[in-house]
Tab-separated table of C-alpha atoms in Angstrom:
chain	number	residue	atom	x	y	z
A	1	UNK	CA	-5.389	1.851	-7.664
A	2	UNK	CA	-4.655	5.504	-7.026
A	3	UNK	CA	-3.143	4.692	-3.621
A	4	UNK	CA	-0.805	2.029	-5.070
A	5	UNK	CA	0.302	4.479	-7.778
A	6	UNK	CA	1.185	7.100	-5.167
A	7	UNK	CA	3.116	4.529	-3.111
A	8	UNK	CA	5.054	3.426	-6.210
A	9	UNK	CA	5.964	7.060	-6.904
A	10	UNK	CA	6.663	7.712	-3.172
A	11	UNK	CA	4.313	10.685	-3.639
A	12	UNK	CA	3.336	11.265	-0.031
A	13	UNK	CA	1.859	14.697	-0.814
A	14	UNK	CA	-0.743	13.066	-3.094
A	15	UNK	CA	-1.178	10.078	-0.758
A	16	UNK	CA	-1.789	12.050	2.443
A	17	UNK	CA	-5.262	13.446	1.585
A	18	UNK	CA	-6.473	9.923	0.724
A	19	UNK	CA	-5.878	8.827	4.343
A	20	UNK	CA	-8.124	9.707	7.273
A	21	UNK	CA	-6.540	11.845	10.005
A	22	UNK	CA	-6.623	8.837	12.360
A	23	UNK	CA	-5.332	6.354	9.732
A	24	UNK	CA	-3.504	3.313	11.126
A	25	UNK	CA	-1.292	0.794	9.315
A	26	UNK	CA	-1.092	-2.517	11.154
A	27	UNK	CA	1.079	-5.575	10.684
A	28	UNK	CA	1.504	-8.595	12.949
A	29	UNK	CA	4.521	-6.729	14.389
A	30	UNK	CA	2.709	-3.573	15.449
A	31	UNK	CA	1.115	-0.454	14.085
A	32	UNK	CA	1.969	3.054	12.948
A	33	UNK	CA	-0.119	6.169	12.497
A	34	UNK	CA	-0.548	8.340	9.429
A	35	UNK	CA	2.613	10.454	9.802
A	36	UNK	CA	4.935	7.479	10.351
A	37	UNK	CA	3.278	5.527	7.529
A	38	UNK	CA	3.924	8.412	5.118
A	39	UNK	CA	7.540	8.686	6.340
A	40	UNK	CA	7.956	4.960	5.740
A	41	UNK	CA	6.682	5.251	2.156
A	42	UNK	CA	9.004	8.187	1.466
A	43	UNK	CA	12.043	6.379	2.884
A	44	UNK	CA	11.789	3.037	1.049
A	45	UNK	CA	15.391	2.475	-0.086
A	46	UNK	CA	15.947	2.268	-3.835
A	47	UNK	CA	13.303	2.775	-6.499
A	48	UNK	CA	9.871	1.168	-6.362
A	49	UNK	CA	9.497	-0.137	-9.922
A	50	UNK	CA	5.975	-1.539	-9.544
A	51	UNK	CA	3.119	-1.909	-7.091
A	52	UNK	CA	0.194	-4.048	-8.222
A	53	UNK	CA	-2.880	-5.551	-6.640
A	54	UNK	CA	-3.879	-9.159	-7.296
A	55	UNK	CA	-7.141	-10.926	-6.504
A	56	UNK	CA	-8.746	-7.675	-5.372
A	57	UNK	CA	-12.241	-7.849	-3.888
A	58	UNK	CA	-14.339	-4.956	-2.575
A	59	UNK	CA	-17.328	-5.235	-0.241
A	60	UNK	CA	-19.312	-2.076	0.453
A	61	UNK	CA	-21.346	-1.741	3.639
A	62	UNK	CA	-23.019	1.676	3.428
A	63	UNK	CA	-20.353	4.280	4.238
A	64	UNK	CA	-17.660	1.607	4.770
A	65	UNK	CA	-15.833	-0.350	2.074
A	66	UNK	CA	-13.435	-3.237	2.650
A	67	UNK	CA	-10.795	-4.050	0.026
A	68	UNK	CA	-8.869	-7.326	0.262
A	69	UNK	CA	-6.178	-8.807	-1.925
A	70	UNK	CA	-2.448	-9.213	-2.377
A	71	UNK	CA	-0.064	-6.347	-3.090
A	72	UNK	CA	2.999	-7.241	-5.159
A	73	UNK	CA	5.800	-4.657	-5.062
A	74	UNK	CA	9.187	-4.656	-6.790
A	75	UNK	CA	12.055	-2.498	-5.555
A	76	UNK	CA	15.343	-1.903	-7.387
A	77	UNK	CA	18.215	-1.156	-5.010
A	78	UNK	CA	20.991	1.300	-5.812
A	79	UNK	CA	23.278	-1.638	-6.691
A	80	UNK	CA	20.806	-2.759	-9.383
A	81	UNK	CA	19.482	-5.799	-7.512
A	82	UNK	CA	15.720	-6.279	-7.389
A	83	UNK	CA	13.541	-7.486	-4.554
A	84	UNK	CA	9.912	-8.473	-4.670
A	85	UNK	CA	7.553	-8.204	-1.730
A	86	UNK	CA	4.148	-9.820	-1.375
A	87	UNK	CA	1.638	-8.588	1.176
A	88	UNK	CA	-1.821	-9.940	1.868
A	89	UNK	CA	-3.850	-6.923	2.913
A	90	UNK	CA	-7.182	-5.660	4.140
A	91	UNK	CA	-7.951	-1.968	3.622
A	92	UNK	CA	-10.919	-0.275	5.285
A	93	UNK	CA	-12.264	2.868	3.598
A	94	UNK	CA	-14.759	5.355	5.040
A	95	UNK	CA	-16.890	7.707	2.970
A	96	UNK	CA	-16.292	11.260	4.201
A	97	UNK	CA	-17.880	14.255	2.434
A	98	UNK	CA	-18.594	12.125	-0.614
A	99	UNK	CA	-14.983	10.885	-0.965
A	100	UNK	CA	-13.522	7.532	0.059
A	101	UNK	CA	-10.632	7.771	2.561
A	102	UNK	CA	-8.411	4.944	3.763
A	103	UNK	CA	-8.835	4.565	7.542
A	104	UNK	CA	-7.135	1.248	8.327
A	105	UNK	CA	-4.709	-0.938	6.420
A	106	UNK	CA	-3.673	-4.353	7.697
A	107	UNK	CA	-0.839	-6.125	5.888
A	108	UNK	CA	0.834	-9.502	6.350
A	109	UNK	CA	4.055	-10.214	4.483
A	110	UNK	CA	3.942	-13.419	2.430
A	111	UNK	CA	6.948	-15.541	1.493
A	112	UNK	CA	8.269	-14.779	-1.992
A	113	UNK	CA	9.947	-17.195	-4.368
A	114	UNK	CA	13.769	-17.038	-4.240
A	115	UNK	CA	14.950	-13.966	-6.138
A	116	UNK	CA	16.559	-14.612	-9.501
A	117	UNK	CA	19.661	-12.593	-10.363
A	118	UNK	CA	18.595	-9.829	-12.738
A	119	UNK	CA	20.015	-9.994	-16.239
A	120	UNK	CA	21.976	-6.963	-17.436
């Protein structure tokens, strides 16, 4: 998706207009607003090599759409090691002026298989 592409590229300037002004990102550990979410994306250490959605399902209820699935992200650290993160997520979009905007994202980190040392 467009949002996952912008996260992979850490392109917060392109990501920001896709979020509602009152956007909230929640996890079981708490929540952050739009500004802190964007700062978090920009400050992911290393390089995000991929962000993909798996098992995506969308339900549309008039001006509200709910996207569920699993986000798989790979990050390469400065030392060359790679980490994979899995997040089960629910995203709530609102239609505003004919465009869909992300209003609420709820993510739960899933356990990942033990990382394999990357081959040179």
